[in-house]
Amino acid sequence: MGSNAVFAREGRAWDEIKAELAENIAADMPVVDPRVFKPAYFHSDEILAINEQAFALYLHENAIYGGSAYPSLKRYEEEIGAMTLELLNAPAGAGCTVTTGGTESNFMAVKAARDWAREALPGADRPEMVVPRTAHPSFDKAAGMLGVTVRRMAASPGYVADVDAMADAIGPQTVMMVASAPPYPYGQVDPVPELAALALHHGLWLHVDGCLGGFALPFVRELRGDFPAFDLGVDGVRSISADIHKYGFAAKGVSTLSLRDATESRFLGQAFDEWPAGLYSTKSLAGSRTGGALAAAWSVMRHLGREGYIENARRMLAIKDVFLDGVRAIEGLEIVGRPDAYHFAFTADGYDIGGVGDALEEKGWQIGRAREPDSIQLMLNRIHEGGAPAFLSDLAEGVDAVKSGRIRSRGARAIYIT
Ligand SMILES: Cc1ncc(COP(=O)(O)O)c(C=O)c1O
């Protein structure tokens, strides 16, 4: 091996590496910063500390051995599942599987629907799923891997799922439909009751993607119930994903998939015994998983309790209102749809919103961007409490600069890439 191999033969002192890590992370975008509106899901320093301490305690335990070696992890998993089912109005007989993230939860929902359809809809041997324009790309990822064809709608009239178009797209091969509560691009909850009625009428599996809203909307609803019901309380919803590592405020690595009928969890996991090392049984896609993520999620949920999440919702709604009012007060800016959770997008009538985004970025704001219409997207968290005036003043300046022609868009696109 040459002396300039990437994987060096000689190790280096931890102190040196640690210094390099510190230098590298300082050059990254800060995760928690009032100028960052990309997803960060910050609640408080206290919750950060709970995540860090609980995660560190269980960092080295592998949740795959929860059932055999680490009964506390198995218990956390069961209790996270039970709390989630209760939160999402699950009927008796429902079941919840804990996964590593929203993508895995949605993947498992597609897998469950596909395998259920093999029994329930034997004529659908080339399975298809009908999804709204705004459904998260994790569905296309899952469908591609699972041999399911995605029928994605062409538009979102009124910024929600196009129920009529979805009804028209249902054919003999359709096995599944998707709704989002809320979708990532605009934040307005899809009309789940209407889609659930459609699914029931055609005997299809309706999955609700509650990755963003699952741990926010139930509490927002207690304070302000001005959006449609979206969870397992709606007859016809067969499964719902909800991420604890988003607005549930747990460290990354924890999401949930709840099924109306726990017996259908046979379509999720797999037990395998035909090899020399004995029974291998898992309830989702992942094999080894850190116990840290489970312990952190369990601790945060227990620490906050329902009251903690409701208080958070109260504060988040107050933050959102100040931002929304401020944006609306600037001439030509319009909120896209009706943002039901903690994020929203806004567009411009008569001038270029892309240029406004560029002006904000030049001043150090880290914004999101969306399309259809071109818009600026803000994902709020508690670090934005009190942060609206500074943002709104730079926003107003950016708008003036674009209107007067001092700034022209450099054509930055909505982008979401690893
Ligand atoms: C609505 C929605 N669904 C699914 C996902 C995927 O979640 P994850 O990134 O945890 O895999 C996201 C991520 O932002 C999302 O916003």
PDB file of N, CA, C and O in Angstrom, residues 36-43 87 181-189 211-224 226-227 230 243 246-249 304 306-321 323-324 335 338-345 377-385:
ATOM      1  N   VAL A  36     -31.165  29.847  11.217  1.00  0.00           N
ATOM      2  CA  VAL A  36     -31.317  28.606  10.436  1.00  0.00           C
ATOM      3  C   VAL A  36     -32.784  28.185  10.426  1.00  0.00           C
ATOM      4  O   VAL A  36     -33.376  27.928  11.480  1.00  0.00           O
ATOM      5  N   PHE A  37     -33.351  28.104   9.233  1.00  0.00           N
ATOM      6  CA  PHE A  37     -34.746  27.667   9.078  1.00  0.00           C
ATOM      7  C   PHE A  37     -34.841  26.345   8.348  1.00  0.00           C
ATOM      8  O   PHE A  37     -35.904  25.947   7.895  1.00  0.00           O
ATOM      9  N   LYS A  38     -33.714  25.683   8.179  1.00  0.00           N
ATOM     10  CA  LYS A  38     -33.763  24.327   7.658  1.00  0.00           C
ATOM     11  C   LYS A  38     -34.095  23.439   8.854  1.00  0.00           C
ATOM     12  O   LYS A  38     -33.922  23.842  10.002  1.00  0.00           O
ATOM     13  N   PRO A  39     -34.570  22.203   8.618  1.00  0.00           N
ATOM     14  CA  PRO A  39     -35.070  21.408   9.748  1.00  0.00           C
ATOM     15  C   PRO A  39     -34.037  21.212  10.858  1.00  0.00           C
ATOM     16  O   PRO A  39     -32.925  20.771  10.601  1.00  0.00           O
ATOM     17  N   ALA A  40     -34.407  21.590  12.094  1.00  0.00           N
ATOM     18  CA  ALA A  40     -33.498  21.408  13.231  1.00  0.00           C
ATOM     19  C   ALA A  40     -34.229  20.843  14.457  1.00  0.00           C
ATOM     20  O   ALA A  40     -33.625  20.174  15.269  1.00  0.00           O
ATOM     21  N   TYR A  41     -35.509  21.108  14.606  1.00  0.00           N
ATOM     22  CA  TYR A  41     -36.334  20.505  15.664  1.00  0.00           C
ATOM     23  C   TYR A  41     -35.753  20.708  17.061  1.00  0.00           C
ATOM     24  O   TYR A  41     -35.579  19.778  17.836  1.00  0.00           O
ATOM     25  N   PHE A  42     -35.417  21.961  17.350  1.00  0.00           N
ATOM     26  CA  PHE A  42     -34.878  22.302  18.670  1.00  0.00           C
ATOM     27  C   PHE A  42     -36.027  22.652  19.613  1.00  0.00           C
ATOM     28  O   PHE A  42     -36.919  23.418  19.259  1.00  0.00           O
ATOM     29  N   HIS A  43     -35.981  22.083  20.802  1.00  0.00           N
ATOM     30  CA  HIS A  43     -36.968  22.426  21.830  1.00  0.00           C
ATOM     31  C   HIS A  43     -36.343  23.332  22.881  1.00  0.00           C
ATOM     32  O   HIS A  43     -36.819  24.432  23.130  1.00  0.00           O
ATOM     33  N   LEU A  87     -51.598   8.446  21.481  1.00  0.00           N
ATOM     34  CA  LEU A  87     -51.560   9.805  20.934  1.00  0.00           C
ATOM     35  C   LEU A  87     -52.293   9.887  19.594  1.00  0.00           C
ATOM     36  O   LEU A  87     -52.941  10.888  19.292  1.00  0.00           O
ATOM     37  N   ALA A 181     -49.704  14.345   6.618  1.00  0.00           N
ATOM     38  CA  ALA A 181     -50.211  15.193   7.703  1.00  0.00           C
ATOM     39  C   ALA A 181     -49.034  15.767   8.493  1.00  0.00           C
ATOM     40  O   ALA A 181     -48.671  15.211   9.512  1.00  0.00           O
ATOM     41  N   PRO A 182     -48.495  16.901   8.053  1.00  0.00           N
ATOM     42  CA  PRO A 182     -48.721  17.561   6.779  1.00  0.00           C
ATOM     43  C   PRO A 182     -47.616  17.172   5.803  1.00  0.00           C
ATOM     44  O   PRO A 182     -46.601  16.613   6.216  1.00  0.00           O
ATOM     45  N   PRO A 183     -47.769  17.507   4.502  1.00  0.00           N
ATOM     46  CA  PRO A 183     -46.671  17.285   3.563  1.00  0.00           C
ATOM     47  C   PRO A 183     -45.533  18.263   3.810  1.00  0.00           C
ATOM     48  O   PRO A 183     -45.757  19.348   4.352  1.00  0.00           O
ATOM     49  N   TYR A 184     -44.356  17.894   3.373  1.00  0.00           N
ATOM     50  CA  TYR A 184     -43.168  18.732   3.599  1.00  0.00           C
ATOM     51  C   TYR A 184     -43.231  20.078   2.866  1.00  0.00           C
ATOM     52  O   TYR A 184     -42.883  21.107   3.451  1.00  0.00           O
ATOM     53  N   PRO A 185     -43.661  20.122   1.590  1.00  0.00           N
ATOM     54  CA  PRO A 185     -43.496  21.387   0.866  1.00  0.00           C
ATOM     55  C   PRO A 185     -44.267  22.582   1.439  1.00  0.00           C
ATOM     56  O   PRO A 185     -43.707  23.666   1.557  1.00  0.00           O
ATOM     57  N   TYR A 186     -45.557  22.409   1.779  1.00  0.00           N
ATOM     58  CA  TYR A 186     -46.332  23.591   2.197  1.00  0.00           C
ATOM     59  C   TYR A 186     -46.840  23.514   3.637  1.00  0.00           C
ATOM     60  O   TYR A 186     -47.058  24.529   4.273  1.00  0.00           O
ATOM     61  N   GLY A 187     -47.124  22.314   4.106  1.00  0.00           N
ATOM     62  CA  GLY A 187     -47.521  22.207   5.515  1.00  0.00           C
ATOM     63  C   GLY A 187     -49.001  22.161   5.785  1.00  0.00           C
ATOM     64  O   GLY A 187     -49.422  22.248   6.942  1.00  0.00           O
ATOM     65  N   GLN A 188     -49.827  22.048   4.735  1.00  0.00           N
ATOM     66  CA  GLN A 188     -51.274  21.955   4.960  1.00  0.00           C
ATOM     67  C   GLN A 188     -51.688  20.486   4.932  1.00  0.00           C
ATOM     68  O   GLN A 188     -51.393  19.756   3.972  1.00  0.00           O
ATOM     69  N   VAL A 189     -52.392  20.065   5.992  1.00  0.00           N
ATOM     70  CA  VAL A 189     -52.767  18.646   6.134  1.00  0.00           C
ATOM     71  C   VAL A 189     -53.709  18.248   4.992  1.00  0.00           C
ATOM     72  O   VAL A 189     -54.655  18.964   4.664  1.00  0.00           O
ATOM     73  N   CYS A 211     -44.951  11.790   9.465  1.00  0.00           N
ATOM     74  CA  CYS A 211     -43.570  11.926   9.948  1.00  0.00           C
ATOM     75  C   CYS A 211     -43.329  13.312  10.538  1.00  0.00           C
ATOM     76  O   CYS A 211     -42.754  13.454  11.611  1.00  0.00           O
ATOM     77  N   LEU A 212     -43.807  14.342   9.836  1.00  0.00           N
ATOM     78  CA  LEU A 212     -43.587  15.710  10.331  1.00  0.00           C
ATOM     79  C   LEU A 212     -44.598  16.095  11.409  1.00  0.00           C
ATOM     80  O   LEU A 212     -44.280  16.800  12.356  1.00  0.00           O
ATOM     81  N   GLY A 213     -45.844  15.639  11.238  1.00  0.00           N
ATOM     82  CA  GLY A 213     -46.902  16.148  12.100  1.00  0.00           C
ATOM     83  C   GLY A 213     -47.318  15.232  13.236  1.00  0.00           C
ATOM     84  O   GLY A 213     -48.060  15.655  14.132  1.00  0.00           O
ATOM     85  N   GLY A 214     -46.860  13.980  13.204  1.00  0.00           N
ATOM     86  CA  GLY A 214     -47.362  12.996  14.169  1.00  0.00           C
ATOM     87  C   GLY A 214     -47.186  13.406  15.625  1.00  0.00           C
ATOM     88  O   GLY A 214     -48.033  13.108  16.472  1.00  0.00           O
ATOM     89  N   PHE A 215     -46.084  14.108  15.906  1.00  0.00           N
ATOM     90  CA  PHE A 215     -45.846  14.540  17.282  1.00  0.00           C
ATOM     91  C   PHE A 215     -46.054  16.052  17.448  1.00  0.00           C
ATOM     92  O   PHE A 215     -45.646  16.623  18.449  1.00  0.00           O
ATOM     93  N   ALA A 216     -46.706  16.676  16.466  1.00  0.00           N
ATOM     94  CA  ALA A 216     -47.044  18.100  16.575  1.00  0.00           C
ATOM     95  C   ALA A 216     -48.548  18.304  16.480  1.00  0.00           C
ATOM     96  O   ALA A 216     -49.163  18.925  17.353  1.00  0.00           O
ATOM     97  N   LEU A 217     -49.163  17.748  15.441  1.00  0.00           N
ATOM     98  CA  LEU A 217     -50.579  18.033  15.179  1.00  0.00           C
ATOM     99  C   LEU A 217     -51.525  17.618  16.312  1.00  0.00           C
ATOM    100  O   LEU A 217     -52.503  18.329  16.581  1.00  0.00           O
ATOM    101  N   PRO A 218     -51.295  16.487  16.988  1.00  0.00           N
ATOM    102  CA  PRO A 218     -52.241  16.140  18.060  1.00  0.00           C
ATOM    103  C   PRO A 218     -52.318  17.235  19.121  1.00  0.00           C
ATOM    104  O   PRO A 218     -53.379  17.480  19.698  1.00  0.00           O
ATOM    105  N   PHE A 219     -51.197  17.900  19.352  1.00  0.00           N
ATOM    106  CA  PHE A 219     -51.166  18.938  20.388  1.00  0.00           C
ATOM    107  C   PHE A 219     -51.684  20.261  19.834  1.00  0.00           C
ATOM    108  O   PHE A 219     -52.369  21.017  20.542  1.00  0.00           O
ATOM    109  N   VAL A 220     -51.361  20.542  18.576  1.00  0.00           N
ATOM    110  CA  VAL A 220     -51.904  21.747  17.939  1.00  0.00           C
ATOM    111  C   VAL A 220     -53.426  21.642  17.935  1.00  0.00           C
ATOM    112  O   VAL A 220     -54.140  22.614  18.183  1.00  0.00           O
ATOM    113  N   ARG A 221     -53.912  20.437  17.681  1.00  0.00           N
ATOM    114  CA  ARG A 221     -55.348  20.204  17.596  1.00  0.00           C
ATOM    115  C   ARG A 221     -56.055  20.496  18.919  1.00  0.00           C
ATOM    116  O   ARG A 221     -57.177  20.987  18.938  1.00  0.00           O
ATOM    117  N   GLU A 222     -55.359  20.187  20.021  1.00  0.00           N
ATOM    118  CA  GLU A 222     -55.965  20.470  21.323  1.00  0.00           C
ATOM    119  C   GLU A 222     -56.147  21.968  21.540  1.00  0.00           C
ATOM    120  O   GLU A 222     -57.040  22.402  22.253  1.00  0.00           O
ATOM    121  N   LEU A 223     -55.252  22.756  20.914  1.00  0.00           N
ATOM    122  CA  LEU A 223     -55.312  24.210  21.087  1.00  0.00           C
ATOM    123  C   LEU A 223     -56.131  24.884  19.998  1.00  0.00           C
ATOM    124  O   LEU A 223     -56.801  25.879  20.222  1.00  0.00           O
ATOM    125  N   ARG A 224     -56.022  24.335  18.772  1.00  0.00           N
ATOM    126  CA  ARG A 224     -56.640  24.969  17.593  1.00  0.00           C
ATOM    127  C   ARG A 224     -57.003  23.883  16.604  1.00  0.00           C
ATOM    128  O   ARG A 224     -56.181  23.495  15.793  1.00  0.00           O
ATOM    129  N   ASP A 226     -58.296  23.491  13.729  1.00  0.00           N
ATOM    130  CA  ASP A 226     -58.852  23.993  12.470  1.00  0.00           C
ATOM    131  C   ASP A 226     -58.329  23.264  11.234  1.00  0.00           C
ATOM    132  O   ASP A 226     -58.097  23.847  10.198  1.00  0.00           O
ATOM    133  N   PHE A 227     -58.088  21.967  11.373  1.00  0.00           N
ATOM    134  CA  PHE A 227     -57.701  21.168  10.197  1.00  0.00           C
ATOM    135  C   PHE A 227     -58.328  19.782  10.344  1.00  0.00           C
ATOM    136  O   PHE A 227     -58.725  19.390  11.440  1.00  0.00           O
ATOM    137  N   PHE A 230     -56.736  13.309  11.098  1.00  0.00           N
ATOM    138  CA  PHE A 230     -55.717  12.713  10.212  1.00  0.00           C
ATOM    139  C   PHE A 230     -55.190  11.375  10.715  1.00  0.00           C
ATOM    140  O   PHE A 230     -54.360  10.763  10.048  1.00  0.00           O
ATOM    141  N   ASP A 243     -42.663  10.622  13.331  1.00  0.00           N
ATOM    142  CA  ASP A 243     -41.235  10.646  13.708  1.00  0.00           C
ATOM    143  C   ASP A 243     -41.032  11.303  15.066  1.00  0.00           C
ATOM    144  O   ASP A 243     -41.337  12.501  15.229  1.00  0.00           O
ATOM    145  N   LYS A 246     -38.366  14.167  14.867  1.00  0.00           N
ATOM    146  CA  LYS A 246     -38.651  15.504  14.312  1.00  0.00           C
ATOM    147  C   LYS A 246     -39.283  16.318  15.456  1.00  0.00           C
ATOM    148  O   LYS A 246     -38.605  16.616  16.419  1.00  0.00           O
ATOM    149  N   TYR A 247     -40.599  16.617  15.364  1.00  0.00           N
ATOM    150  CA  TYR A 247     -41.171  17.462  16.419  1.00  0.00           C
ATOM    151  C   TYR A 247     -41.525  16.688  17.693  1.00  0.00           C
ATOM    152  O   TYR A 247     -42.201  17.219  18.569  1.00  0.00           O
ATOM    153  N   GLY A 248     -41.042  15.428  17.801  1.00  0.00           N
ATOM    154  CA  GLY A 248     -41.108  14.730  19.089  1.00  0.00           C
ATOM    155  C   GLY A 248     -39.876  15.091  19.925  1.00  0.00           C
ATOM    156  O   GLY A 248     -39.785  14.769  21.096  1.00  0.00           O
ATOM    157  N   PHE A 249     -38.874  15.727  19.240  1.00  0.00           N
ATOM    158  CA  PHE A 249     -37.671  16.292  19.866  1.00  0.00           C
ATOM    159  C   PHE A 249     -36.650  15.271  20.345  1.00  0.00           C
ATOM    160  O   PHE A 249     -35.779  15.596  21.153  1.00  0.00           O
ATOM    161  N   LEU A 304     -41.243  15.212  28.871  1.00  0.00           N
ATOM    162  CA  LEU A 304     -42.182  16.268  28.458  1.00  0.00           C
ATOM    163  C   LEU A 304     -43.612  15.929  28.860  1.00  0.00           C
ATOM    164  O   LEU A 304     -44.358  16.794  29.323  1.00  0.00           O
ATOM    165  N   ARG A 306     -47.584  14.752  28.006  1.00  0.00           N
ATOM    166  CA  ARG A 306     -48.519  15.466  27.122  1.00  0.00           C
ATOM    167  C   ARG A 306     -48.495  16.961  27.385  1.00  0.00           C
ATOM    168  O   ARG A 306     -48.520  17.776  26.469  1.00  0.00           O
ATOM    169  N   GLU A 307     -48.425  17.312  28.676  1.00  0.00           N
ATOM    170  CA  GLU A 307     -48.440  18.741  29.031  1.00  0.00           C
ATOM    171  C   GLU A 307     -47.268  19.478  28.407  1.00  0.00           C
ATOM    172  O   GLU A 307     -47.410  20.606  27.936  1.00  0.00           O
ATOM    173  N   GLY A 308     -46.109  18.824  28.421  1.00  0.00           N
ATOM    174  CA  GLY A 308     -44.908  19.453  27.853  1.00  0.00           C
ATOM    175  C   GLY A 308     -45.070  19.706  26.365  1.00  0.00           C
ATOM    176  O   GLY A 308     -44.678  20.762  25.846  1.00  0.00           O
ATOM    177  N   TYR A 309     -45.666  18.740  25.672  1.00  0.00           N
ATOM    178  CA  TYR A 309     -45.864  18.917  24.227  1.00  0.00           C
ATOM    179  C   TYR A 309     -46.943  19.971  23.950  1.00  0.00           C
ATOM    180  O   TYR A 309     -46.870  20.697  22.956  1.00  0.00           O
ATOM    181  N   ILE A 310     -47.952  20.031  24.815  1.00  0.00           N
ATOM    182  CA  ILE A 310     -49.000  21.044  24.602  1.00  0.00           C
ATOM    183  C   ILE A 310     -48.421  22.445  24.828  1.00  0.00           C
ATOM    184  O   ILE A 310     -48.657  23.367  24.042  1.00  0.00           O
ATOM    185  N   GLU A 311     -47.637  22.563  25.889  1.00  0.00           N
ATOM    186  CA  GLU A 311     -47.008  23.862  26.158  1.00  0.00           C
ATOM    187  C   GLU A 311     -46.096  24.249  24.978  1.00  0.00           C
ATOM    188  O   GLU A 311     -46.059  25.406  24.544  1.00  0.00           O
ATOM    189  N   ASN A 312     -45.399  23.248  24.447  1.00  0.00           N
ATOM    190  CA  ASN A 312     -44.553  23.518  23.287  1.00  0.00           C
ATOM    191  C   ASN A 312     -45.397  23.997  22.107  1.00  0.00           C
ATOM    192  O   ASN A 312     -45.035  24.948  21.414  1.00  0.00           O
ATOM    193  N   ALA A 313     -46.538  23.319  21.904  1.00  0.00           N
ATOM    194  CA  ALA A 313     -47.415  23.695  20.781  1.00  0.00           C
ATOM    195  C   ALA A 313     -47.892  25.137  20.952  1.00  0.00           C
ATOM    196  O   ALA A 313     -47.931  25.915  19.988  1.00  0.00           O
ATOM    197  N   ARG A 314     -48.216  25.500  22.182  1.00  0.00           N
ATOM    198  CA  ARG A 314     -48.687  26.872  22.447  1.00  0.00           C
ATOM    199  C   ARG A 314     -47.607  27.874  22.022  1.00  0.00           C
ATOM    200  O   ARG A 314     -47.869  28.846  21.332  1.00  0.00           O
ATOM    201  N   ARG A 315     -46.370  27.556  22.409  1.00  0.00           N
ATOM    202  CA  ARG A 315     -45.280  28.489  22.099  1.00  0.00           C
ATOM    203  C   ARG A 315     -44.942  28.482  20.610  1.00  0.00           C
ATOM    204  O   ARG A 315     -44.670  29.526  20.015  1.00  0.00           O
ATOM    205  N   MET A 316     -44.998  27.304  20.008  1.00  0.00           N
ATOM    206  CA  MET A 316     -44.703  27.223  18.573  1.00  0.00           C
ATOM    207  C   MET A 316     -45.751  27.963  17.747  1.00  0.00           C
ATOM    208  O   MET A 316     -45.428  28.619  16.757  1.00  0.00           O
ATOM    209  N   LEU A 317     -47.012  27.843  18.149  1.00  0.00           N
ATOM    210  CA  LEU A 317     -48.070  28.542  17.402  1.00  0.00           C
ATOM    211  C   LEU A 317     -47.904  30.046  17.530  1.00  0.00           C
ATOM    212  O   LEU A 317     -48.136  30.802  16.575  1.00  0.00           O
ATOM    213  N   ALA A 318     -47.483  30.481  18.715  1.00  0.00           N
ATOM    214  CA  ALA A 318     -47.259  31.925  18.912  1.00  0.00           C
ATOM    215  C   ALA A 318     -46.109  32.388  18.003  1.00  0.00           C
ATOM    216  O   ALA A 318     -46.198  33.445  17.357  1.00  0.00           O
ATOM    217  N   ILE A 319     -45.037  31.583  17.952  1.00  0.00           N
ATOM    218  CA  ILE A 319     -43.901  31.945  17.082  1.00  0.00           C
ATOM    219  C   ILE A 319     -44.384  32.009  15.629  1.00  0.00           C
ATOM    220  O   ILE A 319     -44.106  32.958  14.892  1.00  0.00           O
ATOM    221  N   LYS A 320     -45.132  30.977  15.236  1.00  0.00           N
ATOM    222  CA  LYS A 320     -45.593  30.904  13.838  1.00  0.00           C
ATOM    223  C   LYS A 320     -46.465  32.115  13.499  1.00  0.00           C
ATOM    224  O   LYS A 320     -46.312  32.719  12.439  1.00  0.00           O
ATOM    225  N   ASP A 321     -47.359  32.480  14.406  1.00  0.00           N
ATOM    226  CA  ASP A 321     -48.262  33.599  14.135  1.00  0.00           C
ATOM    227  C   ASP A 321     -47.484  34.897  13.881  1.00  0.00           C
ATOM    228  O   ASP A 321     -47.833  35.674  12.988  1.00  0.00           O
ATOM    229  N   PHE A 323     -44.428  35.212  12.744  1.00  0.00           N
ATOM    230  CA  PHE A 323     -43.796  35.130  11.422  1.00  0.00           C
ATOM    231  C   PHE A 323     -44.837  35.302  10.309  1.00  0.00           C
ATOM    232  O   PHE A 323     -44.624  36.053   9.359  1.00  0.00           O
ATOM    233  N   LEU A 324     -45.962  34.590  10.445  1.00  0.00           N
ATOM    234  CA  LEU A 324     -46.983  34.659   9.383  1.00  0.00           C
ATOM    235  C   LEU A 324     -47.511  36.082   9.226  1.00  0.00           C
ATOM    236  O   LEU A 324     -47.605  36.596   8.110  1.00  0.00           O
ATOM    237  N   ILE A 335     -48.663  33.742   1.861  1.00  0.00           N
ATOM    238  CA  ILE A 335     -48.435  32.428   2.465  1.00  0.00           C
ATOM    239  C   ILE A 335     -49.025  31.380   1.525  1.00  0.00           C
ATOM    240  O   ILE A 335     -50.109  31.566   0.973  1.00  0.00           O
ATOM    241  N   ARG A 338     -52.602  26.859   3.873  1.00  0.00           N
ATOM    242  CA  ARG A 338     -52.866  27.104   5.302  1.00  0.00           C
ATOM    243  C   ARG A 338     -51.925  26.212   6.104  1.00  0.00           C
ATOM    244  O   ARG A 338     -52.154  25.018   6.259  1.00  0.00           O
ATOM    245  N   PRO A 339     -50.814  26.781   6.598  1.00  0.00           N
ATOM    246  CA  PRO A 339     -49.852  25.934   7.307  1.00  0.00           C
ATOM    247  C   PRO A 339     -50.420  25.436   8.638  1.00  0.00           C
ATOM    248  O   PRO A 339     -50.711  26.236   9.513  1.00  0.00           O
ATOM    249  N   ASP A 340     -50.566  24.132   8.756  1.00  0.00           N
ATOM    250  CA  ASP A 340     -51.225  23.573   9.939  1.00  0.00           C
ATOM    251  C   ASP A 340     -50.257  23.227  11.069  1.00  0.00           C
ATOM    252  O   ASP A 340     -50.676  23.133  12.222  1.00  0.00           O
ATOM    253  N   ALA A 341     -48.990  23.004  10.726  1.00  0.00           N
ATOM    254  CA  ALA A 341     -48.049  22.600  11.780  1.00  0.00           C
ATOM    255  C   ALA A 341     -47.052  23.725  12.031  1.00  0.00           C
ATOM    256  O   ALA A 341     -47.467  24.878  12.187  1.00  0.00           O
ATOM    257  N   TYR A 342     -45.772  23.405  12.044  1.00  0.00           N
ATOM    258  CA  TYR A 342     -44.789  24.395  12.462  1.00  0.00           C
ATOM    259  C   TYR A 342     -43.889  24.866  11.332  1.00  0.00           C
ATOM    260  O   TYR A 342     -42.813  25.400  11.575  1.00  0.00           O
ATOM    261  N   HIS A 343     -44.291  24.623  10.089  1.00  0.00           N
ATOM    262  CA  HIS A 343     -43.498  25.165   8.986  1.00  0.00           C
ATOM    263  C   HIS A 343     -44.443  25.749   7.944  1.00  0.00           C
ATOM    264  O   HIS A 343     -45.624  25.404   7.909  1.00  0.00           O
ATOM    265  N   PHE A 344     -43.895  26.636   7.120  1.00  0.00           N
ATOM    266  CA  PHE A 344     -44.728  27.246   6.079  1.00  0.00           C
ATOM    267  C   PHE A 344     -43.849  27.750   4.948  1.00  0.00           C
ATOM    268  O   PHE A 344     -42.627  27.884   5.089  1.00  0.00           O
ATOM    269  N   ALA A 345     -44.512  27.981   3.814  1.00  0.00           N
ATOM    270  CA  ALA A 345     -43.809  28.533   2.656  1.00  0.00           C
ATOM    271  C   ALA A 345     -44.534  29.811   2.251  1.00  0.00           C
ATOM    272  O   ALA A 345     -45.734  29.947   2.480  1.00  0.00           O
ATOM    273  N   GLN A 377     -39.189  28.629   2.169  1.00  0.00           N
ATOM    274  CA  GLN A 377     -39.811  27.774   3.181  1.00  0.00           C
ATOM    275  C   GLN A 377     -39.095  27.956   4.523  1.00  0.00           C
ATOM    276  O   GLN A 377     -37.862  27.925   4.573  1.00  0.00           O
ATOM    277  N   LEU A 378     -39.864  28.155   5.570  1.00  0.00           N
ATOM    278  CA  LEU A 378     -39.286  28.297   6.912  1.00  0.00           C
ATOM    279  C   LEU A 378     -39.776  27.155   7.802  1.00  0.00           C
ATOM    280  O   LEU A 378     -40.975  26.958   7.978  1.00  0.00           O
ATOM    281  N   MET A 379     -38.849  26.424   8.349  1.00  0.00           N
ATOM    282  CA  MET A 379     -39.159  25.340   9.287  1.00  0.00           C
ATOM    283  C   MET A 379     -38.824  25.897  10.669  1.00  0.00           C
ATOM    284  O   MET A 379     -37.663  26.124  10.988  1.00  0.00           O
ATOM    285  N   LEU A 380     -39.853  26.137  11.451  1.00  0.00           N
ATOM    286  CA  LEU A 380     -39.636  26.832  12.724  1.00  0.00           C
ATOM    287  C   LEU A 380     -39.303  25.868  13.849  1.00  0.00           C
ATOM    288  O   LEU A 380     -39.711  24.706  13.831  1.00  0.00           O
ATOM    289  N   ASN A 381     -38.567  26.371  14.809  1.00  0.00           N
ATOM    290  CA  ASN A 381     -38.398  25.649  16.075  1.00  0.00           C
ATOM    291  C   ASN A 381     -38.241  26.684  17.181  1.00  0.00           C
ATOM    292  O   ASN A 381     -38.307  27.889  16.929  1.00  0.00           O
ATOM    293  N   ARG A 382     -38.022  26.220  18.403  1.00  0.00           N
ATOM    294  CA  ARG A 382     -38.102  27.130  19.543  1.00  0.00           C
ATOM    295  C   ARG A 382     -36.966  28.157  19.572  1.00  0.00           C
ATOM    296  O   ARG A 382     -37.086  29.178  20.264  1.00  0.00           O
ATOM    297  N   ILE A 383     -35.899  27.919  18.806  1.00  0.00           N
ATOM    298  CA  ILE A 383     -34.821  28.911  18.778  1.00  0.00           C
ATOM    299  C   ILE A 383     -35.304  30.201  18.090  1.00  0.00           C
ATOM    300  O   ILE A 383     -34.713  31.265  18.242  1.00  0.00           O
ATOM    301  N   HIS A 384     -36.416  30.092  17.344  1.00  0.00           N
ATOM    302  CA  HIS A 384     -36.935  31.264  16.626  1.00  0.00           C
ATOM    303  C   HIS A 384     -37.835  32.156  17.487  1.00  0.00           C
ATOM    304  O   HIS A 384     -38.327  33.179  17.007  1.00  0.00           O
ATOM    305  N   GLU A 385     -38.020  31.746  18.745  1.00  0.00           N
ATOM    306  CA  GLU A 385     -38.818  32.568  19.658  1.00  0.00           C
ATOM    307  C   GLU A 385     -38.146  33.949  19.763  1.00  0.00           C
ATOM    308  O   GLU A 385     -36.958  34.043  20.068  1.00  0.00           O
TER     309      GLU A 385
END
